[in-house]
Short mmCIF file of C-alpha atoms and ligand atoms in Angstrom, two decimals:
data_model
loop_
_atom_site.label_atom_id
_atom_site.label_comp_id
_atom_site.label_asym_id
_atom_site.label_seq_id
_atom_site.Cartn_x
_atom_site.Cartn_y
_atom_site.Cartn_z
CA MET A 20 -12.08 41.05 -106.58
CA SER A 21 -12.06 37.86 -105.40
CA ALA A 22 -14.01 35.61 -107.74
CA ASP A 23 -15.58 33.61 -105.02
CA THR A 24 -18.63 35.82 -104.38
CA SER A 25 -20.66 33.49 -101.98
CA LEU A 26 -17.71 34.22 -99.39
CA MET A 27 -17.37 37.94 -100.61
CA PRO A 28 -18.21 40.34 -97.78
CA ILE A 29 -20.11 43.20 -99.04
CA PRO A 30 -17.97 46.29 -97.95
CA GLY A 31 -19.11 49.54 -96.17
CA PRO A 32 -22.35 49.90 -93.97
CA ILE A 33 -24.25 47.29 -96.14
CA ASP A 34 -25.42 44.31 -94.11
CA PRO A 35 -22.81 41.63 -94.68
CA VAL A 36 -23.43 38.53 -96.96
CA PRO A 37 -23.51 35.53 -94.79
CA VAL A 38 -20.61 33.05 -95.26
CA ALA A 39 -21.80 29.88 -97.54
CA ARG A 40 -22.62 26.92 -95.78
CA PRO A 41 -23.61 23.78 -97.55
CA VAL A 42 -26.41 23.16 -94.96
CA THR A 43 -28.22 25.36 -92.80
CA PRO A 44 -28.82 23.74 -89.32
CA ARG A 45 -32.43 23.88 -88.57
CA ALA A 46 -33.68 24.17 -84.97
CA ASP A 47 -34.61 20.55 -84.77
CA GLY A 48 -31.31 19.75 -86.13
CA ARG A 49 -32.69 17.77 -89.28
CA VAL A 50 -30.83 18.32 -92.43
CA GLU A 51 -32.77 19.78 -95.55
CA LEU A 52 -32.22 17.65 -98.45
CA VAL A 53 -33.50 19.89 -101.29
CA GLY A 54 -30.71 21.84 -102.81
CA LEU A 55 -28.15 19.22 -102.06
CA ALA A 56 -26.26 17.76 -105.02
CA ARG A 57 -26.85 13.75 -105.33
CA ASP A 58 -23.59 13.18 -104.01
CA ALA A 59 -24.07 15.49 -101.13
CA ILE A 60 -27.22 13.50 -100.29
CA ARG A 61 -25.15 10.21 -100.15
CA ASP A 62 -22.40 11.65 -97.96
CA ALA A 63 -25.13 13.04 -95.55
CA LEU A 64 -26.69 9.53 -95.38
CA GLU A 65 -23.18 8.03 -94.68
CA GLU A 66 -22.53 10.41 -92.20
CA ALA A 67 -25.71 9.94 -90.26
CA GLY A 68 -24.49 6.11 -90.23
CA LEU A 69 -25.75 4.31 -93.41
CA GLU A 70 -23.38 1.74 -95.18
CA PRO A 71 -21.80 3.36 -98.37
CA ARG A 72 -23.72 1.05 -100.64
CA GLN A 73 -27.01 1.46 -98.70
CA ALA A 74 -26.41 5.32 -98.78
CA LYS A 75 -25.74 5.54 -102.50
CA LEU A 76 -28.95 3.50 -103.33
CA ARG A 77 -31.08 5.55 -100.81
CA ALA A 78 -29.66 8.74 -102.28
CA LYS A 79 -30.53 7.68 -105.72
CA GLN A 80 -34.31 6.73 -104.40
CA LEU A 81 -34.62 10.14 -102.49
CA TRP A 82 -33.41 12.12 -105.39
CA HIS A 83 -36.11 10.41 -107.67
CA TRP A 84 -38.92 11.07 -105.15
CA ILE A 85 -37.99 14.44 -104.25
CA TYR A 86 -37.34 15.79 -107.69
CA ASN A 87 -39.04 13.77 -110.13
CA ARG A 88 -42.02 13.00 -108.07
CA GLY A 89 -42.45 16.00 -106.10
CA VAL A 90 -42.77 13.89 -102.71
CA SER A 91 -41.79 15.54 -99.63
CA ASP A 92 -43.15 12.84 -97.18
CA ILE A 93 -40.72 10.10 -96.62
CA SER A 94 -43.35 7.63 -95.41
CA LEU A 95 -44.73 7.75 -98.94
CA MET A 96 -41.40 6.76 -100.66
CA THR A 97 -42.53 3.13 -101.44
CA ASP A 98 -39.24 1.53 -102.38
CA ILE A 99 -37.46 2.57 -99.37
CA ALA A 100 -38.05 0.07 -96.58
CA LYS A 101 -40.82 0.76 -94.19
CA VAL A 102 -38.58 0.37 -91.03
CA GLN A 103 -35.94 2.58 -92.47
CA GLN A 104 -38.26 5.47 -93.43
CA PRO A 105 -38.74 7.02 -89.66
CA TRP A 106 -34.92 6.72 -89.43
CA ILE A 107 -34.36 8.86 -92.13
CA ALA A 108 -37.30 11.22 -91.32
CA GLU A 109 -36.01 11.83 -88.04
CA ARG A 110 -32.44 13.26 -89.42
CA PHE A 111 -33.69 14.56 -92.99
CA ILE A 112 -36.37 17.04 -94.01
CA ILE A 113 -37.72 17.97 -97.39
CA THR A 114 -39.37 21.51 -97.30
CA ARG A 115 -40.75 24.05 -99.77
CA PRO A 116 -40.65 27.88 -99.19
CA GLU A 117 -43.47 28.94 -96.95
CA VAL A 118 -46.13 30.64 -98.69
CA ILE A 119 -47.21 33.83 -97.17
CA GLU A 120 -49.34 35.05 -99.87
CA ALA A 121 -50.45 34.09 -103.58
CA GLN A 122 -51.99 36.71 -105.89
CA VAL A 123 -53.17 36.37 -109.47
CA SER A 124 -53.21 39.40 -112.04
CA THR A 125 -55.98 40.05 -114.24
CA ASP A 126 -53.78 38.94 -117.03
CA GLY A 127 -53.12 35.43 -115.36
CA THR A 128 -49.75 36.47 -114.12
CA ARG A 129 -49.18 34.80 -110.73
CA LYS A 130 -47.07 36.17 -107.70
CA TRP A 131 -46.11 34.47 -104.40
CA LEU A 132 -44.79 36.21 -101.47
CA LEU A 133 -42.57 33.69 -99.79
CA ARG A 134 -40.81 33.43 -96.43
CA THR A 135 -37.47 31.76 -95.53
CA HIS A 136 -37.30 29.46 -92.35
CA ASP A 137 -35.57 32.46 -90.66
CA ALA A 138 -38.09 34.91 -91.70
CA HIS A 139 -37.03 36.88 -94.50
CA ASP A 140 -39.48 37.62 -97.34
CA TYR A 141 -38.99 37.22 -101.19
CA GLU A 142 -40.95 36.69 -104.23
CA MET A 143 -41.47 34.81 -107.40
CA VAL A 144 -43.71 35.45 -110.35
CA PHE A 145 -45.14 32.84 -112.97
CA ILE A 146 -46.18 34.27 -116.27
CA PRO A 147 -48.24 32.01 -118.69
CA ASP A 148 -48.23 32.50 -122.04
CA ALA A 149 -49.96 30.67 -125.22
CA ASP A 150 -47.10 28.58 -125.95
CA ARG A 151 -45.17 28.71 -122.92
CA GLY A 152 -45.10 29.41 -118.94
CA THR A 153 -42.27 31.17 -117.59
CA LEU A 154 -41.14 31.47 -113.78
CA CYS A 155 -39.15 34.28 -112.63
CA VAL A 156 -37.02 33.31 -109.89
CA SER A 157 -35.32 35.33 -106.93
CA SER A 158 -31.68 34.84 -106.03
CA GLN A 159 -31.37 37.11 -103.07
CA VAL A 160 -33.57 38.87 -100.62
CA GLY A 161 -33.00 42.26 -101.48
CA CYS A 162 -30.14 43.30 -103.85
CA THR A 163 -26.70 45.08 -102.77
CA LEU A 164 -26.87 47.15 -106.03
CA ASN A 165 -28.96 50.11 -106.44
CA CYS A 166 -30.16 50.52 -110.05
CA ARG A 167 -32.30 53.97 -109.96
CA PHE A 168 -35.46 52.62 -111.70
CA CYS A 169 -35.50 49.36 -109.77
CA HIS A 170 -37.75 48.81 -106.76
CA THR A 171 -35.66 45.75 -105.44
CA GLY A 172 -32.62 48.33 -105.63
CA THR A 173 -34.21 50.26 -103.00
CA MET A 174 -33.87 47.32 -100.37
CA ARG A 175 -30.85 46.55 -98.55
CA LEU A 176 -29.60 43.10 -99.38
CA VAL A 177 -30.84 41.00 -96.42
CA ARG A 178 -29.15 37.73 -97.59
CA ASN A 179 -28.44 35.33 -100.48
CA LEU A 180 -30.83 32.74 -100.84
CA GLU A 181 -29.78 29.38 -100.53
CA PRO A 182 -29.84 26.52 -103.22
CA ALA A 183 -32.86 24.80 -101.26
CA GLU A 184 -34.52 28.36 -101.44
CA ILE A 185 -33.77 28.93 -105.27
CA VAL A 186 -34.76 25.39 -106.07
CA GLY A 187 -37.76 25.46 -104.00
CA GLN A 188 -39.27 28.07 -106.03
CA VAL A 189 -39.33 25.85 -109.09
CA MET A 190 -40.62 23.13 -106.88
CA LEU A 191 -43.32 25.45 -105.41
CA ALA A 192 -44.43 26.33 -108.77
CA ARG A 193 -44.61 22.53 -109.95
CA ASP A 194 -46.82 21.91 -106.73
CA ALA A 195 -49.05 24.93 -107.81
CA LEU A 196 -49.40 23.85 -111.23
CA GLY A 197 -49.95 20.38 -110.74
CA GLU A 198 -46.71 19.09 -112.47
CA TRP A 199 -45.58 16.01 -110.86
CA PRO A 200 -44.08 13.84 -111.91
CA SER A 201 -41.45 15.82 -113.93
CA ALA A 202 -42.79 15.06 -117.64
CA PRO A 203 -40.51 16.25 -120.68
CA GLU A 204 -43.89 17.03 -122.72
CA GLY A 205 -46.87 19.36 -122.02
CA ARG A 206 -45.62 21.13 -118.87
CA MET A 207 -47.15 24.65 -118.24
CA LEU A 208 -43.83 25.67 -116.40
CA THR A 209 -41.30 25.35 -119.53
CA ASN A 210 -38.77 28.40 -118.96
CA ILE A 211 -37.04 29.76 -116.10
CA VAL A 212 -35.63 33.49 -115.68
CA MET A 213 -33.24 34.39 -113.09
CA MET A 214 -35.00 37.86 -113.12
CA GLY A 215 -36.77 38.03 -109.67
CA MET A 216 -35.02 39.81 -106.80
CA GLY A 217 -31.26 40.10 -106.55
CA GLU A 218 -28.33 39.95 -108.76
CA PRO A 219 -27.54 36.20 -109.42
CA LEU A 220 -24.00 36.76 -110.01
CA TYR A 221 -23.31 38.06 -106.59
CA ASN A 222 -24.74 34.86 -105.22
CA PHE A 223 -23.10 32.66 -107.68
CA GLU A 224 -22.26 29.27 -105.98
CA ASN A 225 -25.76 29.01 -104.75
CA VAL A 226 -27.45 29.90 -108.11
CA ARG A 227 -25.15 27.44 -109.83
CA ASP A 228 -25.85 24.53 -107.65
CA ALA A 229 -29.65 25.35 -107.67
CA LEU A 230 -29.58 25.42 -111.33
CA LYS A 231 -27.67 22.37 -111.69
CA ILE A 232 -30.47 20.59 -110.12
CA VAL A 233 -33.12 22.27 -112.18
CA MET A 234 -31.24 21.13 -115.33
CA ASP A 235 -30.63 17.43 -114.23
CA GLY A 236 -32.22 15.28 -116.39
CA ASP A 237 -33.27 12.93 -113.63
CA GLY A 238 -33.91 16.13 -111.55
CA LEU A 239 -36.45 18.65 -112.59
CA GLY A 240 -35.16 18.19 -116.21
CA LEU A 241 -35.44 21.85 -117.52
CA SER A 242 -33.07 22.17 -120.53
CA LYS A 243 -30.36 25.00 -120.07
CA ARG A 244 -31.62 26.56 -123.45
CA ARG A 245 -34.81 27.32 -121.36
CA ILE A 246 -33.37 29.22 -118.71
CA THR A 247 -31.73 32.49 -118.83
CA LEU A 248 -29.51 34.29 -116.22
CA SER A 249 -29.98 38.02 -116.13
CA THR A 250 -26.94 40.13 -114.64
CA SER A 251 -26.56 44.00 -114.45
CA GLY A 252 -22.91 43.51 -115.45
CA VAL A 253 -20.75 41.51 -112.83
CA VAL A 254 -17.77 41.22 -115.34
CA PRO A 255 -15.60 39.01 -113.33
CA MET A 256 -18.36 36.33 -112.97
CA MET A 257 -19.69 36.18 -116.34
CA ALA A 258 -17.08 33.54 -117.87
CA ARG A 259 -17.68 31.39 -114.89
CA ALA A 260 -21.55 31.68 -115.42
CA GLY A 261 -20.81 30.43 -118.82
CA ALA A 262 -18.33 27.70 -117.97
CA GLU A 263 -20.22 26.29 -114.98
CA ILE A 264 -23.93 26.94 -115.50
CA GLY A 265 -24.07 27.52 -119.42
CA VAL A 266 -27.42 29.05 -119.29
CA ASN A 267 -28.68 31.85 -121.75
CA LEU A 268 -27.35 35.23 -120.97
CA ALA A 269 -29.32 38.40 -120.41
CA VAL A 270 -27.57 41.60 -119.80
CA SER A 271 -29.34 44.67 -118.03
CA LEU A 272 -27.61 47.26 -120.43
CA HIS A 273 -30.08 50.13 -120.32
CA ALA A 274 -28.01 52.78 -121.59
CA VAL A 275 -25.21 53.25 -124.10
CA THR A 276 -23.31 56.10 -122.51
CA LYS A 277 -20.86 56.18 -119.48
CA GLU A 278 -22.80 59.26 -118.09
CA VAL A 279 -26.25 57.50 -118.28
CA ARG A 280 -25.33 54.12 -117.26
CA ASP A 281 -23.36 55.49 -114.29
CA GLU A 282 -26.32 56.93 -113.17
CA ILE A 283 -28.98 54.22 -113.69
CA VAL A 284 -27.08 51.14 -113.51
CA PRO A 285 -24.33 52.20 -110.55
CA ILE A 286 -22.19 48.92 -111.02
CA ASN A 287 -21.27 50.82 -114.39
CA ARG A 288 -18.68 52.90 -112.42
CA LYS A 289 -16.72 49.70 -111.61
CA TYR A 290 -17.34 47.75 -114.78
CA GLY A 291 -17.92 49.82 -117.73
CA ILE A 292 -19.65 49.06 -121.07
CA GLU A 293 -16.70 48.41 -123.03
CA GLU A 294 -15.53 45.77 -120.46
CA LEU A 295 -19.15 44.25 -120.31
CA LEU A 296 -19.37 43.97 -123.92
CA GLN A 297 -16.02 42.28 -124.45
CA ALA A 298 -17.33 39.87 -121.57
CA CYS A 299 -20.32 39.18 -123.63
CA ALA A 300 -18.29 38.84 -126.72
CA ASP A 301 -16.37 35.94 -124.62
CA TYR A 302 -19.42 34.43 -123.14
CA PRO A 303 -19.10 30.71 -124.19
CA GLY A 304 -21.83 29.35 -126.24
CA ALA A 305 -23.18 32.47 -127.56
CA ASN A 306 -23.98 32.33 -131.22
CA ASN A 307 -26.69 32.97 -133.57
CA ALA A 308 -29.00 30.34 -132.42
CA ARG A 309 -28.27 31.30 -128.97
CA ARG A 310 -28.20 34.89 -128.60
CA ILE A 311 -27.45 37.20 -126.01
CA THR A 312 -30.52 39.19 -124.74
CA PHE A 313 -29.83 43.05 -123.99
CA GLU A 314 -32.35 44.51 -121.58
CA TYR A 315 -33.10 47.87 -122.00
CA VAL A 316 -35.72 49.80 -119.73
CA MET A 317 -37.43 52.66 -121.62
CA LEU A 318 -36.79 55.89 -119.46
CA ARG A 319 -38.51 59.09 -120.85
CA ASP A 320 -35.85 61.68 -121.81
CA LYS A 321 -33.03 59.58 -120.05
CA ASN A 322 -31.94 57.02 -122.50
CA ASP A 323 -34.65 56.79 -125.26
CA SER A 324 -33.52 58.98 -127.97
CA ASP A 325 -32.84 57.99 -131.81
CA ALA A 326 -29.15 58.58 -131.08
CA ASP A 327 -29.20 56.17 -128.20
CA ALA A 328 -30.78 53.52 -130.38
CA ARG A 329 -28.23 54.10 -133.36
CA GLU A 330 -25.16 53.83 -130.79
CA LEU A 331 -26.81 50.65 -129.49
CA VAL A 332 -26.53 49.05 -132.81
CA ARG A 333 -23.08 50.35 -133.32
CA LEU A 334 -21.99 48.93 -130.03
CA ILE A 335 -23.54 45.54 -130.78
CA LYS A 336 -22.04 45.22 -134.30
CA HIS A 337 -18.57 46.67 -133.14
CA TYR A 338 -18.17 43.70 -130.76
CA ASP A 339 -19.88 41.43 -133.22
CA LEU A 340 -22.24 40.22 -130.78
CA PRO A 341 -25.07 37.47 -131.51
CA ALA A 342 -27.48 39.68 -129.76
CA LYS A 343 -31.11 40.45 -129.49
CA VAL A 344 -32.65 43.36 -127.66
CA ASN A 345 -35.36 43.39 -125.45
CA LEU A 346 -37.05 46.76 -124.82
CA ILE A 347 -38.86 46.87 -121.56
CA PRO A 348 -41.22 49.77 -120.78
CA PHE A 349 -40.45 51.18 -117.40
CA ASN A 350 -42.97 49.74 -115.02
CA PRO A 351 -43.38 52.62 -112.19
CA TRP A 352 -43.23 52.00 -108.37
CA PRO A 353 -44.20 54.47 -105.54
CA GLY A 354 -41.42 56.79 -105.21
CA ALA A 355 -39.74 56.26 -108.54
CA THR A 356 -38.11 59.38 -110.13
CA TYR A 357 -38.55 57.99 -113.80
CA GLU A 358 -41.33 57.85 -116.35
CA CYS A 359 -41.85 55.43 -119.30
CA SER A 360 -41.05 56.67 -122.68
CA THR A 361 -44.17 57.27 -124.86
CA PRO A 362 -45.10 54.52 -127.15
CA GLU A 363 -44.17 56.47 -130.20
CA ARG A 364 -40.53 57.00 -128.83
CA ILE A 365 -40.57 53.23 -127.96
CA ARG A 366 -41.67 52.35 -131.57
CA SER A 367 -39.05 54.60 -133.25
CA PHE A 368 -36.20 53.30 -130.96
CA SER A 369 -37.31 49.77 -131.80
CA ASN A 370 -37.29 50.51 -135.57
CA ILE A 371 -33.93 51.78 -135.60
CA ILE A 372 -32.74 48.92 -134.04
CA PHE A 373 -34.67 46.44 -136.25
CA ALA A 374 -33.38 48.57 -139.07
CA GLY A 375 -29.74 47.79 -138.13
CA GLY A 376 -30.55 43.97 -138.39
CA ILE A 377 -31.14 43.23 -134.74
CA SER A 378 -34.44 41.96 -133.40
CA ALA A 379 -35.70 44.35 -130.81
CA PRO A 380 -39.23 43.61 -129.64
CA VAL A 381 -40.83 45.29 -126.90
CA ARG A 382 -41.94 43.34 -123.86
CA THR A 383 -45.46 43.63 -122.77
CA PRO A 384 -45.85 44.64 -119.01
CA ARG A 385 -47.36 41.47 -117.24
CA GLY A 386 -48.74 41.61 -113.87
CA ARG A 387 -48.43 45.13 -113.20
CA ASP A 388 -51.69 45.41 -111.00
CA ILE A 389 -50.17 42.99 -108.46
CA ASP A 390 -46.79 44.64 -108.72
CA ALA A 391 -45.39 41.46 -110.33
CA ALA A 392 -43.95 43.32 -113.41
CA CYS A 393 -40.00 43.90 -113.96
CA GLY A 394 -38.53 45.98 -111.25
CA GLN A 395 -41.60 46.18 -109.08
CA LEU A 396 -40.76 43.14 -106.65
CA LYS A 397 -40.10 44.40 -103.21
CA THR A 398 -41.14 42.77 -99.97
CA ALA A 399 -43.67 45.10 -97.79
CA SER A 400 -41.50 44.65 -94.62
CA GLN A 401 -38.85 46.90 -96.39
CA LYS A 402 -40.91 50.10 -96.94
CA LYS A 403 -38.73 52.97 -96.60
CA SER A 404 -39.26 56.91 -96.68
CA ARG A 405 -37.73 58.85 -99.61
CA ALA A 406 -35.01 60.46 -97.26
CA GLU A 407 -34.22 56.84 -96.23
CA LEU A 408 -33.87 55.85 -100.06
CA ASP A 409 -31.81 58.53 -100.83
CA ARG A 410 -29.56 57.96 -97.70
CA LEU A 411 -29.31 54.19 -98.75
CA ALA A 412 -28.57 54.88 -102.31
CA GLU A 413 -25.40 57.13 -101.07
CA GLU A 414 -24.31 54.09 -98.81
CA LYS A 415 -24.68 51.62 -101.49
CA GLN A 416 -22.74 53.78 -103.74
CA ALA A 417 -20.06 54.39 -101.39
CA ALA A 418 -19.77 50.57 -100.73
CA LEU A 419 -19.22 50.01 -104.38
CA GLU A 420 -16.60 52.41 -105.03
CA ALA A 421 -14.85 51.18 -101.87
CA GLU A 422 -14.93 47.86 -102.97
N1 SAH B 12 -30.35 41.79 -111.15
C1 SAH B 12 -30.64 41.27 -112.21
C2 SAH B 12 -31.96 40.52 -112.74
C3 SAH B 12 -33.43 40.89 -111.82
S1 SAH B 12 -34.17 42.40 -112.59
C4 SAH B 12 -30.62 42.34 -113.05
O1 SAH B 12 -30.32 43.49 -113.01
O2 SAH B 12 -30.41 42.02 -114.48
C5 SAH B 12 -34.72 42.00 -114.31
C6 SAH B 12 -34.87 43.08 -115.36
O3 SAH B 12 -35.67 44.01 -115.09
C7 SAH B 12 -33.50 43.79 -115.50
O4 SAH B 12 -33.05 43.91 -116.70
C8 SAH B 12 -33.91 44.92 -114.72
O5 SAH B 12 -32.91 45.94 -114.95
C9 SAH B 12 -35.31 45.44 -115.12
N2 SAH B 12 -36.05 46.39 -114.18
C10 SAH B 12 -35.76 46.59 -112.90
N3 SAH B 12 -36.45 47.66 -112.81
C11 SAH B 12 -37.30 47.89 -113.88
C12 SAH B 12 -38.40 48.85 -113.88
N4 SAH B 12 -38.97 49.55 -112.91
N5 SAH B 12 -39.15 48.68 -115.09
C13 SAH B 12 -38.80 47.74 -116.05
N6 SAH B 12 -37.75 46.92 -115.88
C14 SAH B 12 -37.12 47.33 -114.79
FE1 SF4 B 13 -30.36 44.58 -108.25
FE2 SF4 B 13 -31.15 43.98 -110.80
FE3 SF4 B 13 -32.83 45.90 -109.53
FE4 SF4 B 13 -30.20 46.36 -110.19
S1 SF4 B 13 -32.02 45.72 -111.63
S2 SF4 B 13 -31.18 46.88 -108.18
S3 SF4 B 13 -29.03 44.58 -110.06
S4 SF4 B 13 -32.37 43.64 -108.92
#
């Protein structure tokens, strides 16, 4: 497979992934500044006609206003000459994803339904805790993969989100929380997890470019140690993720045998457990202080036996992985064919892993009442019948095997 996933066509009858474009043309011809690297802003200003030195200065100023102050209105950028402001505003624009609906769970979790400028819906979730606040960010509208327990997996891939739409989620959360200017201390939004809709490593370039802006000390200023990227196991992209993004890695393992993982995480038929764990062992920067998280969804009578737990410990030790295990109680959704393991089963599973010297906390489901919990994200416009879901699952599988 080509490593350049942004240009990778999704084979078979799946909707194609659009070819990556640095700037999406808008109907009014203006260029979106959010999501452009600092140099790209400078280049765009130069192309529009500014002198190189002017372009460099204005790019620096714009960057600061956009990412440090959260300002989208160019007329409020006081250090840019008044006469030049309209010239910039005619050619450039600074936007946020459109908010269609905002919901709050009884536990304080917040979910936003967002819409792209070409009318595709996606979601983001904010999970407040006593000592931190985590934003769960989407990377795609829908998902090409088809993990059997995941609601997003029942959607087709509609399209990759662009850097502006990925960074835009973080900026929108800052707007909602009143967290401008970017301050290093006392923020509610302290952590980011790429665990919303989509497989981030199938939208690698856009996710990387967006996270670079999020991590920029003069930008949104979130440390890479507070960002986690979760993958279902796109093995060929994992080394690049480590080298070019360098954030914490979470891997959706969910099963320890080929038979079960092939069924519930179908990408396993392409990249098996051994290959995946080897890629984890090779992940740069993983050590005891920065462990790899293995996510493991607890599915009743499917992957939750004591033998499974023991095998998980054996595998982690065999590959000598600095790892922790996150046990996720299965979150139900309409039409799902699995059930959550019993609390006793989950406890026993967790105890075996702890006894093996590996931390294995059970994740408390958050925002279930507003369908904001892990695996519940799916935009309403995509509702399908059970028969359609089965057909779609077969299509996706055929496409994966043909790749
Ligand atoms: N596509 C990426 C990231 C998004 S999913 C990935 O698969 O890793 C975030 C996590 O939620 C993954 O570990 C996913 O497997 C898990 N998940 C999906 N559906 C779930 C469900 N119904 N209940 C609990 N966890 C689920
Ligand atoms: Fe896609 Fe992740 Fe859901 Fe699997 S679990 S279908 S990779 S979003």
